[in-house]
Amino acid sequence: MSLFLLTGMPGQEDVYLWISVPFFLMYVISIAGNSVILFIIRTDTDLHEPMYIFLSMLAVTDIGLSLATMPTTLGIFLFNAREISLDACLAQLFFIHSLSHIESSVLLLMAFDRFIAISHPLRYASILTLPRIGKMGLVCVLRGVAVVFPLPFLLKCSQYCQANVLSRSYCLNQEIMKMACSDIRVSSIYGFFITVSTAMLDSLLILLSYAMILKTVLSIASHVECVRALSTCVSHLCAVLLFYTPGIGLSIVQRFGNNSSPLLQILMGYIYLLVPPMMNPIVYSVKSKHLRARIIRAFKK
């Protein structure tokens, strides 16, 4: 059975216990914050609207992403538990990539929600019905799982004969492929196909949605109404930037930053997976008056 060695932060082993504190706090904030969002939306019937249902989908995905990376990350910093079996690594890889693609799809649905709300307000309720939203959510999950499902099996068929030391505290497709000493062309091509057909396609469609939103908003004569319409998109735009910016930055550094510090790549990897789940509930709680009011009321009881 192949074993891999995970890596926390090279050269910082003496302060791993201190490093574990901010990581632990980020996980607590992510899981607690998103759980509160889910609880408020679930229990308050006034929030059973398309925008908040999509937000609850995002919260579930963020909790899943946090739980997917938490055991190995905290295991390294608290107990220096670096070893992970190939099967466990492939399972973690599957959940991280699937949930990342599901989150990308949910962000696209939220962009579509904003487009319908601003461009076709009178038809909003008839277009985004609860059954239709449920089907859209199911398609997001099935798509995220289906595109990633072959990856673990492709990687399982590879031979691993190198040192098998991963550069992060969690398993990713690109990392495992680097460890293989057999032909990985199929895995590499399929991994590129996944990126193009999910994250790249979703980001382009989100851009298209906002171009159409901007076109609609600019046609509104009233400046006040124009600002009000754009203000409803601020939270979603923040979520999109939080999700895509670290991922794009990490890809650029990995592909072109040959002379960049390995620690920089590791930190950007942590930002990509840990910051969006932590910040999304904070952003939506601050920017959404209705949600903020419900949360404050719940904690005052």
Short mmCIF file of C-alpha atoms in Angstrom, two decimals:
data_model
loop_
_atom_site.label_atom_id
_atom_site.label_comp_id
_atom_site.label_asym_id
_atom_site.label_seq_id
_atom_site.Cartn_x
_atom_site.Cartn_y
_atom_site.Cartn_z
CA MET A 1 0.00 0.00 0.00
CA SER A 2 1.39 3.44 -0.99
CA LEU A 3 1.88 5.95 1.78
CA PHE A 4 2.17 9.71 1.37
CA LEU A 5 3.73 12.23 3.73
CA LEU A 6 1.80 15.46 4.15
CA THR A 7 3.60 18.75 4.81
CA GLY A 8 2.46 21.62 7.02
CA MET A 9 4.80 24.58 6.71
CA PRO A 10 8.43 23.63 6.00
CA GLY A 11 10.93 25.13 8.41
CA GLN A 12 8.26 26.15 10.92
CA GLU A 13 8.03 22.84 12.80
CA ASP A 14 9.05 24.44 16.12
CA VAL A 15 5.97 26.66 16.15
CA TYR A 16 3.41 24.18 14.78
CA LEU A 17 1.41 24.35 18.01
CA TRP A 18 1.10 28.13 17.71
CA ILE A 19 0.28 27.87 14.00
CA SER A 20 -2.53 25.44 14.86
CA VAL A 21 -4.36 28.17 16.84
CA PRO A 22 -5.35 30.43 13.88
CA PHE A 23 -6.15 27.34 11.78
CA PHE A 24 -8.37 25.96 14.53
CA LEU A 25 -10.12 29.34 14.88
CA MET A 26 -10.69 29.53 11.11
CA TYR A 27 -12.30 26.10 11.12
CA VAL A 28 -14.49 27.00 14.12
CA ILE A 29 -15.60 30.27 12.50
CA SER A 30 -16.29 28.50 9.18
CA ILE A 31 -18.34 25.66 10.62
CA ALA A 32 -20.12 27.74 13.29
CA GLY A 33 -20.81 30.69 10.96
CA ASN A 34 -22.23 28.57 8.16
CA SER A 35 -24.23 26.47 10.64
CA VAL A 36 -25.82 29.65 12.04
CA ILE A 37 -26.72 30.76 8.50
CA LEU A 38 -28.32 27.37 7.82
CA PHE A 39 -30.22 27.40 11.12
CA ILE A 40 -31.60 30.92 10.60
CA ILE A 41 -32.70 30.23 7.02
CA ARG A 42 -34.20 26.87 8.01
CA THR A 43 -36.22 28.21 10.95
CA ASP A 44 -37.34 31.59 9.57
CA THR A 45 -40.05 31.20 6.91
CA ASP A 46 -39.54 34.82 5.78
CA LEU A 47 -36.14 33.74 4.45
CA HIS A 48 -37.51 30.87 2.36
CA GLU A 49 -36.77 32.84 -0.78
CA PRO A 50 -34.56 31.81 -3.74
CA MET A 51 -31.61 34.04 -2.74
CA TYR A 52 -31.45 32.60 0.77
CA ILE A 53 -32.01 29.02 -0.41
CA PHE A 54 -29.00 29.40 -2.72
CA LEU A 55 -27.10 30.88 0.24
CA SER A 56 -27.95 27.80 2.32
CA MET A 57 -26.55 25.62 -0.50
CA LEU A 58 -23.33 27.67 -0.36
CA ALA A 59 -23.19 27.26 3.43
CA VAL A 60 -23.55 23.46 3.22
CA THR A 61 -20.77 23.32 0.62
CA ASP A 62 -18.50 25.52 2.76
CA ILE A 63 -19.03 23.29 5.81
CA GLY A 64 -18.16 20.26 3.66
CA LEU A 65 -14.95 21.91 2.39
CA SER A 66 -13.88 22.79 5.94
CA LEU A 67 -14.53 19.24 7.16
CA ALA A 68 -12.66 17.76 4.17
CA THR A 69 -9.36 19.50 5.02
CA MET A 70 -9.63 19.88 8.80
CA PRO A 71 -8.52 16.38 9.98
CA THR A 72 -5.21 16.28 8.10
CA THR A 73 -4.37 19.98 8.56
CA LEU A 74 -4.94 20.05 12.32
CA GLY A 75 -3.43 16.54 12.58
CA ILE A 76 -0.11 17.85 11.28
CA PHE A 77 0.03 21.04 13.34
CA LEU A 78 -1.19 19.45 16.60
CA PHE A 79 0.20 15.90 16.45
CA ASN A 80 2.70 15.96 13.55
CA ALA A 81 0.61 13.16 11.96
CA ARG A 82 2.02 13.28 8.42
CA GLU A 83 1.31 9.80 7.06
CA ILE A 84 -1.75 9.19 4.91
CA SER A 85 -2.58 6.10 2.86
CA LEU A 86 -3.23 6.28 -0.87
CA ASP A 87 -6.91 5.36 -0.41
CA ALA A 88 -7.45 8.00 2.29
CA CYS A 89 -5.63 10.56 0.15
CA LEU A 90 -7.78 9.77 -2.89
CA ALA A 91 -10.94 10.00 -0.76
CA GLN A 92 -9.92 13.44 0.55
CA LEU A 93 -8.99 14.53 -2.97
CA PHE A 94 -12.42 13.45 -4.23
CA PHE A 95 -14.30 15.44 -1.58
CA ILE A 96 -12.15 18.58 -1.92
CA HIS A 97 -12.44 18.74 -5.71
CA SER A 98 -16.13 17.74 -5.80
CA LEU A 99 -17.11 20.34 -3.21
CA SER A 100 -15.01 23.02 -4.93
CA HIS A 101 -16.81 22.39 -8.23
CA ILE A 102 -20.20 22.31 -6.46
CA GLU A 103 -19.38 25.68 -4.86
CA SER A 104 -18.47 27.08 -8.28
CA SER A 105 -21.84 25.87 -9.63
CA VAL A 106 -23.74 27.35 -6.68
CA LEU A 107 -22.05 30.73 -7.25
CA LEU A 108 -23.24 30.53 -10.87
CA LEU A 109 -26.80 29.82 -9.70
CA MET A 110 -26.60 32.82 -7.37
CA ALA A 111 -25.49 35.01 -10.30
CA PHE A 112 -28.47 33.72 -12.28
CA ASP A 113 -30.72 34.54 -9.30
CA ARG A 114 -29.45 38.14 -9.24
CA PHE A 115 -29.91 38.44 -13.02
CA ILE A 116 -33.54 37.28 -12.85
CA ALA A 117 -34.28 39.48 -9.80
CA ILE A 118 -32.94 42.62 -11.53
CA SER A 119 -33.79 42.01 -15.18
CA HIS A 120 -37.15 40.23 -14.78
CA PRO A 121 -38.49 41.20 -11.31
CA LEU A 122 -42.14 40.54 -12.19
CA ARG A 123 -41.37 36.98 -13.32
CA TYR A 124 -38.88 36.27 -10.51
CA ALA A 125 -41.21 34.18 -8.34
CA SER A 126 -42.62 32.23 -11.30
CA ILE A 127 -39.18 31.41 -12.74
CA LEU A 128 -37.39 30.47 -9.50
CA THR A 129 -39.97 28.19 -7.89
CA LEU A 130 -38.96 25.87 -5.02
CA PRO A 131 -39.16 22.66 -7.13
CA ARG A 132 -37.04 24.28 -9.85
CA ILE A 133 -34.48 25.49 -7.29
CA GLY A 134 -34.31 21.96 -5.85
CA LYS A 135 -33.62 20.52 -9.31
CA MET A 136 -30.95 23.14 -9.96
CA GLY A 137 -29.25 22.29 -6.67
CA LEU A 138 -29.38 18.58 -7.48
CA VAL A 139 -27.79 19.21 -10.89
CA CYS A 140 -24.96 21.15 -9.16
CA VAL A 141 -24.25 18.22 -6.83
CA LEU A 142 -24.46 15.57 -9.56
CA ARG A 143 -22.24 17.61 -11.85
CA GLY A 144 -19.58 18.17 -9.16
CA VAL A 145 -19.54 14.49 -8.20
CA ALA A 146 -19.73 13.13 -11.76
CA VAL A 147 -16.79 15.10 -13.19
CA VAL A 148 -14.49 14.22 -10.27
CA PHE A 149 -15.60 10.60 -9.83
CA PRO A 150 -13.16 9.09 -12.40
CA LEU A 151 -10.13 10.92 -10.96
CA PRO A 152 -9.44 8.67 -7.94
CA PHE A 153 -9.68 5.57 -10.14
CA LEU A 154 -7.28 7.03 -12.73
CA LEU A 155 -4.80 7.93 -9.98
CA LYS A 156 -5.26 4.56 -8.27
CA CYS A 157 -4.03 2.83 -11.45
CA SER A 158 -0.76 4.81 -11.44
CA GLN A 159 2.52 3.55 -10.00
CA TYR A 160 4.06 5.53 -7.13
CA CYS A 161 7.77 5.01 -6.60
CA GLN A 162 9.08 8.42 -5.56
CA ALA A 163 9.54 9.89 -2.09
CA ASN A 164 5.76 10.59 -1.99
CA VAL A 165 6.20 13.78 0.06
CA LEU A 166 3.32 16.15 -0.67
CA SER A 167 3.84 19.90 -0.39
CA ARG A 168 0.58 20.52 1.50
CA SER A 169 -1.39 19.23 4.47
CA TYR A 170 -4.13 17.85 2.21
CA CYS A 171 -4.35 15.91 -1.05
CA LEU A 172 -5.02 17.46 -4.45
CA ASN A 173 -5.10 15.95 -7.91
CA GLN A 174 -2.08 17.92 -9.19
CA GLU A 175 0.00 16.89 -6.17
CA ILE A 176 -0.71 13.18 -6.51
CA MET A 177 0.00 13.20 -10.25
CA LYS A 178 3.48 14.62 -9.57
CA MET A 179 4.24 11.62 -7.37
CA ALA A 180 3.44 9.05 -10.10
CA CYS A 181 6.28 7.41 -12.02
CA SER A 182 4.00 5.89 -14.66
CA ASP A 183 2.29 7.57 -17.62
CA ILE A 184 -0.17 10.19 -16.32
CA ARG A 185 -1.22 11.73 -19.63
CA VAL A 186 -4.82 10.50 -19.30
CA SER A 187 -5.12 11.86 -15.75
CA SER A 188 -3.52 15.15 -16.78
CA ILE A 189 -5.78 15.64 -19.81
CA TYR A 190 -8.87 14.71 -17.81
CA GLY A 191 -7.88 17.10 -15.00
CA PHE A 192 -7.56 19.92 -17.55
CA PHE A 193 -10.96 18.99 -19.00
CA ILE A 194 -12.52 19.22 -15.53
CA THR A 195 -11.04 22.69 -14.98
CA VAL A 196 -12.26 23.99 -18.34
CA SER A 197 -15.75 22.45 -18.08
CA THR A 198 -16.42 23.60 -14.51
CA ALA A 199 -14.52 26.52 -12.98
CA MET A 200 -13.61 28.26 -16.26
CA LEU A 201 -17.08 27.80 -17.77
CA ASP A 202 -18.80 28.89 -14.55
CA SER A 203 -16.63 32.01 -14.21
CA LEU A 204 -17.35 33.01 -17.83
CA LEU A 205 -21.10 32.54 -17.31
CA ILE A 206 -20.95 34.58 -14.09
CA LEU A 207 -19.20 37.37 -16.02
CA LEU A 208 -21.89 37.15 -18.69
CA SER A 209 -24.63 37.35 -16.03
CA TYR A 210 -23.11 40.51 -14.57
CA ALA A 211 -22.65 42.05 -18.02
CA MET A 212 -26.38 41.55 -18.60
CA ILE A 213 -27.17 42.87 -15.10
CA LEU A 214 -25.07 45.96 -15.79
CA LYS A 215 -26.84 46.51 -19.10
CA THR A 216 -30.22 46.34 -17.33
CA VAL A 217 -29.12 48.61 -14.48
CA LEU A 218 -27.69 51.27 -16.81
CA SER A 219 -31.07 51.44 -18.56
CA ILE A 220 -32.78 52.42 -15.30
CA ALA A 221 -33.48 56.15 -15.32
CA SER A 222 -33.54 56.61 -11.53
CA HIS A 223 -30.08 56.85 -9.94
CA VAL A 224 -31.48 55.69 -6.60
CA GLU A 225 -33.04 52.57 -8.15
CA CYS A 226 -29.83 51.89 -10.05
CA VAL A 227 -27.74 51.97 -6.85
CA ARG A 228 -30.34 49.87 -5.00
CA ALA A 229 -30.27 47.19 -7.70
CA LEU A 230 -26.46 47.01 -7.71
CA SER A 231 -26.34 46.89 -3.90
CA THR A 232 -28.20 43.56 -3.94
CA CYS A 233 -25.24 42.05 -5.84
CA VAL A 234 -22.45 43.17 -3.47
CA SER A 235 -22.52 40.07 -1.23
CA HIS A 236 -22.46 37.70 -4.20
CA LEU A 237 -19.64 39.62 -5.89
CA CYS A 238 -17.60 39.36 -2.67
CA ALA A 239 -18.24 35.59 -2.54
CA VAL A 240 -17.19 35.21 -6.20
CA LEU A 241 -13.98 37.20 -5.64
CA LEU A 242 -13.20 35.25 -2.45
CA PHE A 243 -13.60 31.95 -4.32
CA TYR A 244 -11.95 32.66 -7.68
CA THR A 245 -9.17 35.16 -6.87
CA PRO A 246 -7.05 32.85 -4.62
CA GLY A 247 -7.55 29.97 -7.06
CA ILE A 248 -6.43 32.04 -10.06
CA GLY A 249 -3.49 33.45 -8.09
CA LEU A 250 -2.41 29.98 -6.99
CA SER A 251 -2.63 28.64 -10.56
CA ILE A 252 -0.49 31.53 -11.88
CA VAL A 253 2.15 31.05 -9.17
CA GLN A 254 2.28 27.28 -9.73
CA ARG A 255 2.54 27.61 -13.51
CA PHE A 256 4.80 30.64 -13.92
CA GLY A 257 6.36 31.34 -10.52
CA ASN A 258 9.26 28.90 -10.73
CA ASN A 259 11.36 31.15 -8.50
CA SER A 260 8.60 31.87 -6.01
CA SER A 261 8.88 30.71 -2.43
CA PRO A 262 7.33 27.27 -1.71
CA LEU A 263 5.92 28.82 1.48
CA LEU A 264 4.05 31.39 -0.66
CA GLN A 265 2.39 28.60 -2.67
CA ILE A 266 1.47 26.75 0.54
CA LEU A 267 -0.05 29.90 2.08
CA MET A 268 -2.02 30.64 -1.09
CA GLY A 269 -3.30 27.06 -1.06
CA TYR A 270 -4.56 27.54 2.51
CA ILE A 271 -6.16 30.87 1.57
CA TYR A 272 -7.92 29.21 -1.39
CA LEU A 273 -9.51 26.46 0.71
CA LEU A 274 -9.92 28.05 4.16
CA VAL A 275 -10.72 31.74 3.67
CA PRO A 276 -13.89 31.56 1.48
CA PRO A 277 -15.78 29.20 3.86
CA MET A 278 -14.82 31.45 6.77
CA MET A 279 -15.61 34.78 5.09
CA ASN A 280 -18.83 33.93 3.20
CA PRO A 281 -21.11 33.84 6.28
CA ILE A 282 -19.48 37.03 7.59
CA VAL A 283 -19.95 38.87 4.27
CA TYR A 284 -23.59 37.82 3.90
CA SER A 285 -24.39 38.59 7.55
CA VAL A 286 -22.92 42.08 7.23
CA LYS A 287 -24.35 42.93 3.80
CA SER A 288 -27.84 41.41 4.11
CA LYS A 289 -30.03 43.53 6.41
CA HIS A 290 -32.76 40.87 6.67
CA LEU A 291 -30.33 38.07 7.52
CA ARG A 292 -28.40 40.24 9.99
CA ALA A 293 -31.62 41.24 11.75
CA ARG A 294 -32.74 37.59 12.05
CA ILE A 295 -29.35 36.53 13.45
CA ILE A 296 -29.36 39.33 16.03
CA ARG A 297 -32.94 38.47 17.01
CA ALA A 298 -32.05 34.76 17.39
CA PHE A 299 -29.12 35.51 19.72
CA LYS A 300 -31.17 37.95 21.80
CA LYS A 301 -33.72 35.26 22.67
#
